[in-house]
C-alpha cells in the first residue's frame, strides 16, 4: 500500500527532526521529549484532525525556547500547563496512561517489595535472593573500611532486640552458606559440563537452599516502569499503608516522580483528590478489620504444611471451545455452544487439540478463548515461593499476613548437609522476635522478623490461558523447588477436572528427581555465549 506522505518546509523539518524518528513514514517513535509532553501530545491527538507531527508543529513547537534543550525551564512549565488543560478539559484518567517514568527504589524490605509490586499495570524487576548472596555486611558509610551492617530494614521503633535477632539470623546464613556450597560440590561433582556453568549452579543450589533463612526485613532493590496513572495508584497505596516504611518510601517516590512527571501525579497531593482517596482506603481497611473481628475471623489457624487446593472452577471445556471459535464465526455464542454440545467427547478433544496447535515451546500459547475458563487455588507455601508466584500480575493474587502460625520446614538437603540444627535455630529466633514485636503493639511490623521459610496462605485466581503460562514457567527444572511443587500440583488438579486443557499444557515439567535444578539452564546459557563468540 502507498501511504500518504506529509511535506514539511525546511524550517518545520528542523523543528521536527530532534523529536521524531522519521518524517516520511506512517510509523515513527517520539524522541527527546519529556514524558509530560508525550502525554499531552497523545491526549490532544485523540481530538485533532491532522497527524501527530503536524499537531506538534501547530500546538507544541512554539514552546521550545531557541538555543536551549526542549521544554526546559519556562518551556517545561508551558508544557505542563497544556497537559493540565487537556486533563481537566477531557476529564479522562486514560490521559495519564500516555506517559511514564523509570523509578528505582533501593534498600527496601522484602515486606515493602510486595506492596510496591501489587499494581498490575506496571513492569517490575527485583533483586533476587536466588542469585545474590547476603553473606557480607554493607560497608559503613560513616567510616570507610569500618565493619558495616547486615542488609535488613532498620527502625529505632522496633527496639534493640530486633537488631540483635536480625544480626544473628544473618550470621547463621553467612556461616551456613559456605557449608552448603562445600556440600553441594561433593554431592554434584563436576562432570563434562563447563567449569563456569558448574560453579554457578553450585552457588545457585546453596542460595536456593538457604534463602528460607533470610528474614522478610532483608533489603532489596526494585526497578519500576509505569504510566502516570499506575504511579498515582501506587502513591495512594503507599500513603494509606499502616507500615511506616511504605509511607516513607511513598513520600520519596512522590517527590522524585514530581520532578519528571509531576502533572501525571498532581492529584495525589491535593486534599480534595488524593487526600480523599487516601482517607477512603484507610476507612476501607478499618471497616474490613472491624468486620473480621465481629465475625470471629481474627484468628490464625490451619494445617502447618504446604498445600495446593483447587477451591473453585468457573466454566468447562465446552465453554472454552465456544470462546476459541467465536472470533472466526459470524454467529452468537449460544449457537456456537449448541453446536459443540452435539459432538462426542473424542471430537471435542480433537478440536481443542487442533486449536491449540503443536506448541513448539511454552511461549506458543492459545488465544483469548482460553480466558473463558477460570481456576481459583488456595495455596500454603513458604514466603519465598509466594514472592515468586505473586509476581504474575495478570492473575488475581490475595494474601494473608505473614505469621508463624503455618510453620516452616527444614529442606531435606540442608539436613543432609549437616546444617539442619542451625536452620531450626534461626527459625526459632525469627519466631520469637515476631511474637515480641506483636506483643509490643506492632503487628504490621512483626512480619519483618520472620524468615522467608515460614509459610503464608494465599489465593491465585486465573483463567486457563494464564494457568498454562504459570504452570509451564514455574514447573521448569531451573526453578526453585517450592514454586515448582506448587505449579506441578496446580497442573495435576486442572488435569483432573479438565483433562483436555491439562493435556494442552505440554511444557509442564513434572519431574522431581534430585538434581541441580538450574545446571541445564546454565549449560544452555554457556553454549549460547560460546556460539555468539564463535567458540566450540
Coordinates of C-alpha atoms in Angstrom, one line a residue:
X1 CA 0.0 0.0 0.0
X2 CA 1.1 3.6 -0.7
X3 CA 0.7 5.7 2.4
X4 CA 0.1 9.4 2.3
X5 CA 3.4 11.4 2.9
X6 CA 3.4 14.7 4.5
X7 CA 5.6 17.5 3.3
X8 CA 7.4 19.9 5.6
X9 CA 9.3 23.1 5.0
X10 CA 13.0 23.2 5.8
X11 CA 12.1 25.2 9.0
X12 CA 9.5 22.6 10.0
X13 CA 11.9 19.8 9.4
X14 CA 14.4 21.4 11.7
X15 CA 11.8 21.6 14.4
X16 CA 10.6 18.0 14.0
X17 CA 13.8 16.1 13.5
X18 CA 15.0 16.1 17.1
X19 CA 11.7 14.6 18.3
X20 CA 10.5 12.1 15.6
X21 CA 12.4 9.1 14.4
X22 CA 11.5 9.8 10.8
X23 CA 9.5 12.4 8.9
X24 CA 8.2 10.4 5.9
X25 CA 6.8 7.1 7.1
X26 CA 3.5 6.3 8.9
X27 CA 5.1 4.6 11.8
X28 CA 7.6 6.5 13.9
X29 CA 8.8 7.0 17.5
X30 CA 8.9 10.1 19.7
X31 CA 12.4 11.0 20.9
X32 CA 14.0 13.6 23.2
X33 CA 10.7 14.8 24.7
X34 CA 9.7 14.8 28.4
X35 CA 7.0 12.3 29.4
X36 CA 4.5 15.1 30.2
X37 CA 4.9 16.4 26.6
X38 CA 4.4 13.0 25.1
X39 CA 1.3 12.5 27.2
X40 CA -0.1 15.9 26.3
X41 CA 0.6 15.2 22.6
X42 CA -1.3 11.9 22.6
X43 CA -4.1 13.3 24.7
X44 CA -4.6 16.2 22.2
X45 CA -4.1 13.7 19.3
X46 CA -7.4 12.0 20.0
X47 CA -9.3 15.1 19.1
X48 CA -7.1 16.6 16.4
X49 CA -7.9 16.0 12.8
X50 CA -4.4 16.0 11.5
X51 CA -1.3 14.0 12.1
X52 CA 0.9 13.9 15.2
X53 CA 3.8 15.7 13.6
X54 CA 1.5 18.4 12.3
X55 CA 0.0 18.7 15.8
X56 CA 3.4 19.2 17.3
X57 CA 4.1 22.0 14.9
X58 CA 0.7 23.6 15.4
X59 CA 0.5 23.5 19.2
X60 CA 3.8 22.5 20.8
X61 CA 6.8 23.7 18.8
X62 CA 6.4 27.3 19.7
X63 CA 7.0 26.4 23.3
X64 CA 10.6 25.2 22.6
X65 CA 13.0 28.0 23.6
X66 CA 15.6 28.8 21.0
X67 CA 19.1 27.7 21.7
X68 CA 18.2 25.5 24.7
X69 CA 17.2 22.0 25.4
X70 CA 13.5 21.5 24.6
X71 CA 10.9 22.2 27.3
X72 CA 13.5 23.1 29.9
X73 CA 12.6 26.0 32.3
X74 CA 9.6 28.1 31.2
X75 CA 9.0 25.8 28.2
X76 CA 8.6 22.9 30.6
X77 CA 6.1 24.9 32.6
X78 CA 4.1 25.7 29.5
X79 CA 4.0 22.0 28.5
X80 CA 2.8 21.1 32.0
X81 CA 0.1 23.8 31.8
X82 CA -1.0 22.4 28.4
X83 CA -1.3 18.9 30.0
X84 CA -3.3 20.3 32.8
X85 CA -5.7 22.0 30.4
X86 CA -6.2 18.8 28.5
X87 CA -6.6 16.6 31.6
X88 CA -9.1 18.9 33.2
X89 CA -10.9 19.6 29.9
X90 CA -11.3 15.9 29.0
X91 CA -11.7 14.5 32.5
X92 CA -10.3 11.2 31.3
X93 CA -8.0 9.1 33.5
X94 CA -6.7 7.4 30.4
X95 CA -4.7 10.6 29.6
X96 CA -2.4 9.6 32.4
X97 CA -1.6 6.3 30.7
X98 CA 0.2 8.1 27.9
X99 CA 3.5 8.8 29.6
X100 CA 5.6 7.1 32.2
X101 CA 8.8 7.0 34.1
X102 CA 11.5 4.7 35.4
X103 CA 11.8 4.7 39.2
X104 CA 14.4 2.9 41.3
X105 CA 13.5 2.0 44.9
X106 CA 16.6 0.8 46.7
X107 CA 17.2 -0.6 50.2
X108 CA 13.6 -1.5 50.7
X109 CA 12.5 -4.6 52.7
X110 CA 11.0 -7.7 51.3
X111 CA 7.8 -6.7 53.0
X112 CA 7.6 -3.5 51.1
X113 CA 8.5 -5.1 47.7
X114 CA 5.2 -6.9 47.8
X115 CA 3.3 -3.6 48.4
X116 CA 5.3 -1.9 45.6
X117 CA 4.5 -4.7 43.1
X118 CA 0.8 -5.1 43.9
X119 CA -0.3 -3.0 41.0
X120 CA -0.9 -4.8 37.7
X121 CA -0.3 -2.1 35.2
X122 CA 3.5 -1.7 35.6
X123 CA 6.7 -3.5 35.0
X124 CA 9.0 -4.6 37.9
X125 CA 12.4 -6.0 38.3
X126 CA 13.5 -7.1 41.8
X127 CA 16.9 -8.1 43.2
X128 CA 16.7 -11.9 43.6
X129 CA 17.6 -13.9 46.7
X130 CA 18.2 -16.8 44.3
X131 CA 21.1 -15.1 42.6
X132 CA 22.6 -12.7 45.1
X133 CA 24.3 -13.9 48.4
X134 CA 23.6 -11.9 51.5
X135 CA 26.6 -13.1 53.3
X136 CA 28.6 -9.9 53.6
X137 CA 27.6 -6.7 55.5
X138 CA 27.1 -3.4 53.8
X139 CA 30.2 -1.2 54.0
X140 CA 29.9 1.5 56.6
X141 CA 29.1 4.9 55.1
X142 CA 30.3 6.7 58.3
X143 CA 33.8 5.4 58.5
X144 CA 35.2 3.8 55.2
X145 CA 36.8 0.4 55.9
X146 CA 34.9 0.0 59.2
X147 CA 32.6 -3.0 59.7
X148 CA 29.3 -2.4 58.1
X149 CA 25.8 -3.8 58.9
X150 CA 23.8 -6.7 57.5
X151 CA 21.3 -5.9 54.8
X152 CA 18.0 -5.6 56.7
X153 CA 15.4 -2.9 57.3
X154 CA 16.1 -0.8 60.5
X155 CA 13.9 1.4 62.5
X156 CA 14.6 2.5 66.1
X157 CA 10.9 1.9 66.9
X158 CA 11.5 -1.8 66.5
X159 CA 13.8 -1.8 69.5
X160 CA 17.4 -3.1 70.1
X161 CA 16.1 -6.7 70.4
X162 CA 15.2 -6.6 66.7
X163 CA 18.7 -5.7 65.7
X164 CA 20.2 -8.5 67.8
X165 CA 17.8 -11.1 66.3
X166 CA 18.5 -10.0 62.7
X167 CA 22.2 -9.9 63.2
X168 CA 22.1 -13.5 64.5
X169 CA 20.0 -14.6 61.5
X170 CA 22.4 -13.1 59.0
X171 CA 25.4 -14.6 60.9
X172 CA 23.9 -18.1 60.7
X173 CA 23.1 -17.5 57.0
X174 CA 26.6 -16.4 56.2
X175 CA 28.3 -19.2 58.1
X176 CA 26.0 -21.9 56.7
X177 CA 26.2 -20.7 53.1
X178 CA 29.8 -21.8 52.8
X179 CA 29.0 -25.1 54.4
X180 CA 26.1 -25.7 51.9
X181 CA 28.3 -24.8 49.0
X182 CA 31.0 -27.3 50.0
X183 CA 28.4 -30.0 50.5
X184 CA 26.9 -29.3 47.0
X185 CA 30.3 -29.5 45.4
X186 CA 30.7 -33.0 46.8
X187 CA 27.1 -34.0 46.2
X188 CA 27.3 -33.0 42.5
X189 CA 30.9 -33.1 41.4
X190 CA 31.8 -31.6 38.1
X191 CA 31.5 -33.9 35.1
X192 CA 31.7 -32.8 31.4
X193 CA 29.9 -29.5 31.9
X194 CA 31.8 -26.3 31.6
X195 CA 33.6 -25.1 34.7
X196 CA 31.8 -21.8 34.8
X197 CA 28.3 -23.3 34.4
X198 CA 29.1 -25.9 37.1
X199 CA 30.3 -23.3 39.6
X200 CA 27.3 -21.0 39.0
X201 CA 24.9 -23.9 39.5
X202 CA 26.6 -25.0 42.7
X203 CA 26.4 -21.4 44.0
X204 CA 22.7 -21.2 43.0
X205 CA 21.9 -24.5 44.7
X206 CA 23.3 -23.2 48.0
X207 CA 21.5 -19.9 47.7
X208 CA 18.2 -21.7 46.9
X209 CA 18.5 -24.0 49.9
X210 CA 19.3 -21.1 52.3
X211 CA 17.1 -18.3 51.2
X212 CA 14.5 -19.5 53.7
X213 CA 16.8 -18.3 56.4
X214 CA 16.7 -14.7 55.2
X215 CA 14.1 -12.6 57.1
X216 CA 11.4 -10.6 55.4
X217 CA 13.3 -7.5 56.6
X218 CA 16.1 -8.3 54.1
X219 CA 16.8 -5.3 51.9
X220 CA 16.3 -5.4 48.1
X221 CA 16.3 -3.1 45.1
X222 CA 13.2 -2.7 42.9
X223 CA 13.1 -1.1 39.5
X224 CA 9.7 0.1 38.2
X225 CA 8.5 1.3 34.9
X226 CA 4.9 2.6 34.9
X227 CA 2.5 5.1 33.5
X228 CA 1.4 8.2 35.3
X229 CA -1.9 6.5 36.2
X230 CA -0.2 3.4 37.6
X231 CA 2.1 5.6 39.7
X232 CA -0.8 7.6 41.0
X233 CA -2.4 4.4 42.4
X234 CA 1.0 3.3 43.8
X235 CA 1.5 6.5 45.7
X236 CA -2.0 6.3 47.1
X237 CA -1.4 2.7 48.2
X238 CA 1.8 3.7 49.9
X239 CA 0.4 6.8 51.6
X240 CA -2.5 4.9 53.1
X241 CA -0.4 1.9 54.3
X242 CA -0.2 1.3 58.1
X243 CA 3.5 0.4 57.5
X244 CA 5.9 3.4 58.3
X245 CA 8.4 2.2 55.7
X246 CA 5.7 2.3 53.0
X247 CA 4.7 5.8 53.8
X248 CA 8.3 7.0 54.0
X249 CA 9.2 5.4 50.6
X250 CA 6.0 6.7 49.1
X251 CA 6.8 10.3 50.1
X252 CA 10.2 10.0 48.5
X253 CA 8.7 8.5 45.3
X254 CA 6.2 11.3 45.1
X255 CA 8.9 13.8 45.3
X256 CA 11.1 12.2 42.6
X257 CA 8.3 11.4 40.3
X258 CA 7.1 15.0 40.7
X259 CA 10.3 16.2 39.2
X260 CA 9.9 14.2 35.9
X261 CA 6.1 13.5 35.5
X262 CA 4.7 16.0 38.0
X263 CA 1.5 16.7 36.1
X264 CA 0.6 13.0 35.9
X265 CA 0.6 12.6 39.7
X266 CA -0.6 16.1 40.7
X267 CA -3.9 14.9 42.1
X268 CA -2.1 12.8 44.8
X269 CA -1.1 15.9 46.7
X270 CA -4.4 17.7 46.5
X271 CA -6.6 17.4 49.7
X272 CA -9.8 17.2 47.7
X273 CA -8.5 14.4 45.4
X274 CA -5.5 12.4 46.8
X275 CA -6.4 13.3 50.4
X276 CA -9.9 11.9 49.9
X277 CA -8.7 8.8 48.2
X278 CA -6.2 8.1 51.0
X279 CA -8.9 8.5 53.6
X280 CA -11.2 6.2 51.7
X281 CA -8.5 3.5 51.6
X282 CA -7.8 3.9 55.3
X283 CA -11.5 3.7 56.1
X284 CA -12.0 0.6 53.9
X285 CA -9.2 -1.2 55.7
X286 CA -10.5 -0.2 59.1
X287 CA -14.0 -1.5 58.2
X288 CA -12.6 -4.7 56.9
X289 CA -10.7 -5.3 60.2
X290 CA -13.8 -4.4 62.2
X291 CA -16.0 -6.9 60.4
X292 CA -13.3 -9.6 60.7
X293 CA -13.4 -9.1 64.4
X294 CA -17.2 -9.1 64.7
X295 CA -17.4 -12.3 62.7
X296 CA -14.8 -14.0 64.9
X297 CA -12.4 -14.4 62.0
X298 CA -9.4 -12.7 63.6
X299 CA -7.6 -16.0 64.3
X300 CA -4.6 -17.7 62.7
X301 CA -5.0 -21.4 62.2
X302 CA -4.7 -24.2 59.6
X303 CA -2.6 -27.2 58.9
X304 CA 1.0 -26.4 59.3
X305 CA 2.0 -28.0 56.0
X306 CA 2.3 -26.9 52.4
X307 CA -0.9 -27.3 50.3
X308 CA -2.4 -26.5 47.0
X309 CA -6.2 -26.8 46.7
X310 CA -8.4 -26.0 43.7
X311 CA -11.3 -24.4 45.5
X312 CA -13.4 -23.2 42.6
X313 CA -13.8 -23.7 38.8
X314 CA -15.7 -21.4 36.6
X315 CA -16.6 -22.8 33.1
X316 CA -15.8 -26.0 31.3
X317 CA -14.1 -27.3 28.2
X318 CA -17.2 -26.7 26.0
X319 CA -17.3 -23.1 27.0
X320 CA -13.6 -22.8 26.2
X321 CA -14.1 -24.3 22.8
X322 CA -17.0 -22.0 22.0
X323 CA -15.0 -19.0 23.0
X324 CA -12.0 -20.2 21.0
X325 CA -14.2 -20.5 17.8
X326 CA -16.1 -17.3 18.4
X327 CA -13.9 -14.8 16.5
X328 CA -13.8 -16.9 13.4
X329 CA -17.6 -17.2 13.1
X330 CA -20.5 -14.8 12.5
X331 CA -22.8 -16.5 14.9
X332 CA -24.0 -15.7 18.5
X333 CA -22.0 -17.6 21.2
X334 CA -25.2 -19.5 22.3
X335 CA -25.5 -21.1 18.8
X336 CA -21.8 -22.0 18.8
X337 CA -22.2 -23.6 22.2
X338 CA -25.3 -25.5 21.0
X339 CA -23.4 -27.0 18.0
X340 CA -20.5 -28.1 20.3
X341 CA -22.9 -29.8 22.7
X342 CA -23.8 -32.3 19.9
X343 CA -20.3 -33.5 19.5
X344 CA -19.0 -36.6 21.2
X345 CA -16.1 -36.3 23.7
X346 CA -13.5 -37.6 21.2
X347 CA -14.5 -34.9 18.7
X348 CA -14.3 -32.2 21.3
X349 CA -10.8 -33.3 22.4
X350 CA -9.7 -33.4 18.8
X351 CA -11.0 -29.9 18.1
X352 CA -9.3 -28.5 21.2
X353 CA -6.0 -30.1 20.4
X354 CA -6.2 -28.7 16.8
X355 CA -7.0 -25.2 18.0
X356 CA -4.1 -25.3 20.5
X357 CA -1.7 -26.5 17.8
X358 CA 1.8 -28.1 18.0
X359 CA 3.2 -25.6 20.5
X360 CA 6.9 -25.9 19.8
X361 CA 7.7 -24.1 23.1
X362 CA 5.9 -22.7 26.1
X363 CA 5.7 -19.2 24.5
X364 CA 3.3 -20.6 21.9
X365 CA 0.1 -20.1 23.7
X366 CA -3.6 -20.3 22.6
X367 CA -5.8 -17.3 22.1
X368 CA -8.2 -15.4 24.3
X369 CA -10.8 -18.1 24.1
X370 CA -8.9 -19.8 26.9
X371 CA -9.8 -16.9 29.2
X372 CA -13.4 -18.2 29.4
X373 CA -12.4 -20.7 32.0
X374 CA -11.1 -19.8 35.4
X375 CA -9.5 -21.6 38.3
X376 CA -9.2 -20.4 41.9
X377 CA -6.4 -22.0 44.0
X378 CA -5.8 -21.6 47.8
X379 CA -2.1 -22.3 48.5
X380 CA 0.1 -22.6 51.5
X381 CA 3.7 -22.4 50.7
X382 CA 6.8 -20.8 52.2
X383 CA 7.0 -17.0 51.8
X384 CA 10.0 -17.3 49.4
X385 CA 7.9 -19.3 46.9
X386 CA 5.0 -16.9 47.3
X387 CA 7.2 -14.0 46.4
X388 CA 7.9 -15.5 43.0
X389 CA 4.3 -16.5 42.3
X390 CA 2.9 -13.2 43.4
X391 CA 4.8 -11.5 40.5
X392 CA 2.3 -13.0 38.0
X393 CA 0.2 -9.8 37.7
X394 CA -2.3 -11.0 35.1
X395 CA -3.9 -13.2 37.7
X396 CA -5.6 -12.2 40.9
X397 CA -3.4 -12.7 43.9
X398 CA -4.7 -12.1 47.5
X399 CA -2.6 -13.0 50.5
X400 CA -2.9 -13.1 54.3
X401 CA -0.4 -11.6 56.7
X402 CA 2.8 -13.5 57.2
X403 CA 2.9 -15.1 60.6
X404 CA 4.5 -18.2 62.2
X405 CA 1.1 -19.9 62.5
X406 CA 1.5 -22.2 59.5
X407 CA 5.0 -23.2 60.5
X408 CA 8.2 -23.7 58.5
X409 CA 10.1 -26.7 57.3
X410 CA 13.8 -27.5 57.0
X411 CA 14.8 -28.5 53.5
X412 CA 15.9 -32.2 53.4
X413 CA 19.2 -31.3 51.7
X414 CA 20.0 -28.8 54.4
X415 CA 19.7 -31.5 57.0
X416 CA 21.7 -33.9 54.7
X417 CA 24.5 -31.3 54.6
X418 CA 24.6 -31.2 58.4
X419 CA 23.1 -27.7 58.8
X420 CA 19.6 -28.7 60.0
X421 CA 20.1 -27.7 63.6
X422 CA 21.4 -24.2 62.8
X423 CA 18.5 -23.8 60.3
X424 CA 16.0 -24.7 63.0
X425 CA 17.7 -22.4 65.5
X426 CA 17.3 -19.5 63.0
X427 CA 13.6 -20.2 62.6
X428 CA 13.1 -20.2 66.3
X429 CA 15.0 -16.8 66.7
X430 CA 12.8 -15.4 64.0
X431 CA 9.5 -16.7 65.5
X432 CA 10.4 -15.4 69.0
X433 CA 11.2 -11.9 67.6
X434 CA 7.9 -11.9 65.6
X435 CA 6.0 -12.6 68.8
X436 CA 7.8 -9.9 70.8
X437 CA 7.0 -7.3 68.1
X438 CA 3.4 -8.3 68.0
X439 CA 3.1 -8.3 71.8
X440 CA 4.5 -4.7 72.0
X441 CA 1.8 -3.4 69.7
X442 CA 3.5 -3.5 66.3
X443 CA 1.5 -6.2 64.3
X444 CA 2.2 -4.5 61.0
X445 CA 6.0 -4.6 61.6
X446 CA 6.1 -8.1 63.1
X447 CA 6.5 -9.9 59.7
X448 CA 9.8 -8.1 59.2
X449 CA 11.3 -10.6 61.7
X450 CA 10.1 -13.8 60.0
X451 CA 12.3 -15.9 57.9
X452 CA 11.3 -16.5 54.3
X453 CA 10.9 -20.2 55.1
X454 CA 7.8 -19.5 57.1
X455 CA 4.6 -20.3 55.3
X456 CA 1.8 -18.0 54.1
X457 CA -1.7 -18.6 52.8
X458 CA -2.8 -17.0 49.6
X459 CA -5.2 -17.3 46.7
X460 CA -4.3 -17.4 43.0
X461 CA -7.3 -16.9 40.7
X462 CA -6.5 -17.2 37.0
X463 CA -8.0 -18.0 33.6
X464 CA -6.9 -21.1 31.7
X465 CA -4.5 -19.2 29.5
X466 CA -2.7 -17.7 32.4
X467 CA -2.7 -21.1 34.2
X468 CA -0.9 -22.6 31.2
X469 CA 1.7 -19.8 31.5
X470 CA 2.2 -20.2 35.2
X471 CA 2.2 -24.0 35.3
X472 CA 4.7 -24.3 32.5
X473 CA 7.0 -21.5 33.5
X474 CA 7.1 -22.3 37.2
X475 CA 7.5 -26.0 36.8
X476 CA 10.7 -25.6 34.9
X477 CA 13.6 -27.6 36.2
X478 CA 15.7 -24.4 36.7
X479 CA 13.1 -23.1 39.1
X480 CA 13.1 -23.2 42.9
X481 CA 11.6 -26.4 44.4
X482 CA 8.9 -24.6 46.3
X483 CA 7.2 -23.0 43.4
X484 CA 7.9 -25.9 41.1
X485 CA 5.9 -28.1 43.5
X486 CA 3.0 -25.6 43.5
X487 CA 3.0 -25.4 39.7
X488 CA 3.0 -29.2 39.4
X489 CA 0.2 -29.6 41.9
X490 CA -1.9 -26.9 40.1
X491 CA -1.4 -28.7 36.8
X492 CA -2.4 -32.0 38.3
X493 CA -5.7 -30.6 39.7
X494 CA -6.6 -28.8 36.5
X495 CA -6.0 -32.0 34.6
X496 CA -8.3 -33.9 37.0
X497 CA -11.3 -31.6 36.2
X498 CA -10.4 -30.7 32.6
X499 CA -8.2 -33.4 31.1
X500 CA -8.0 -31.8 27.6
X501 CA -7.0 -28.4 29.0
X502 CA -4.3 -30.1 31.2
X503 CA -3.1 -32.1 28.2
X504 CA -2.6 -28.9 26.2
X505 CA -0.1 -27.7 28.9
X506 CA 2.5 -30.0 27.4
X507 CA 5.5 -28.0 28.6
X508 CA 4.8 -28.6 32.2
X509 CA 7.9 -30.4 33.8
X510 CA 6.6 -33.0 36.2
X511 CA 10.0 -34.5 37.0
X512 CA 11.2 -34.4 40.6
X513 CA 14.3 -36.5 40.8
X514 CA 17.2 -35.0 42.9
X515 CA 19.5 -32.8 40.8
X516 CA 21.0 -29.4 40.5
X517 CA 17.8 -27.6 39.3
X518 CA 19.5 -24.9 37.3
X519 CA 22.5 -26.7 35.8
X520 CA 20.8 -27.3 32.4
X521 CA 19.8 -23.7 32.2
X522 CA 23.4 -22.6 33.0
X523 CA 24.8 -25.1 30.3
X524 CA 22.4 -23.7 27.7
X525 CA 23.4 -20.1 28.5
X526 CA 27.1 -21.1 28.3
X527 CA 26.5 -22.7 24.9
X528 CA 24.7 -19.7 23.6
X529 CA 27.5 -17.4 24.7
X530 CA 30.1 -19.7 23.1
X531 CA 28.2 -19.7 19.9
X532 CA 28.0 -16.0 19.8
X533 CA 31.7 -15.8 20.5
X534 CA 32.4 -18.3 17.7
X535 CA 33.9 -20.9 20.0
X536 CA 33.0 -24.6 20.0

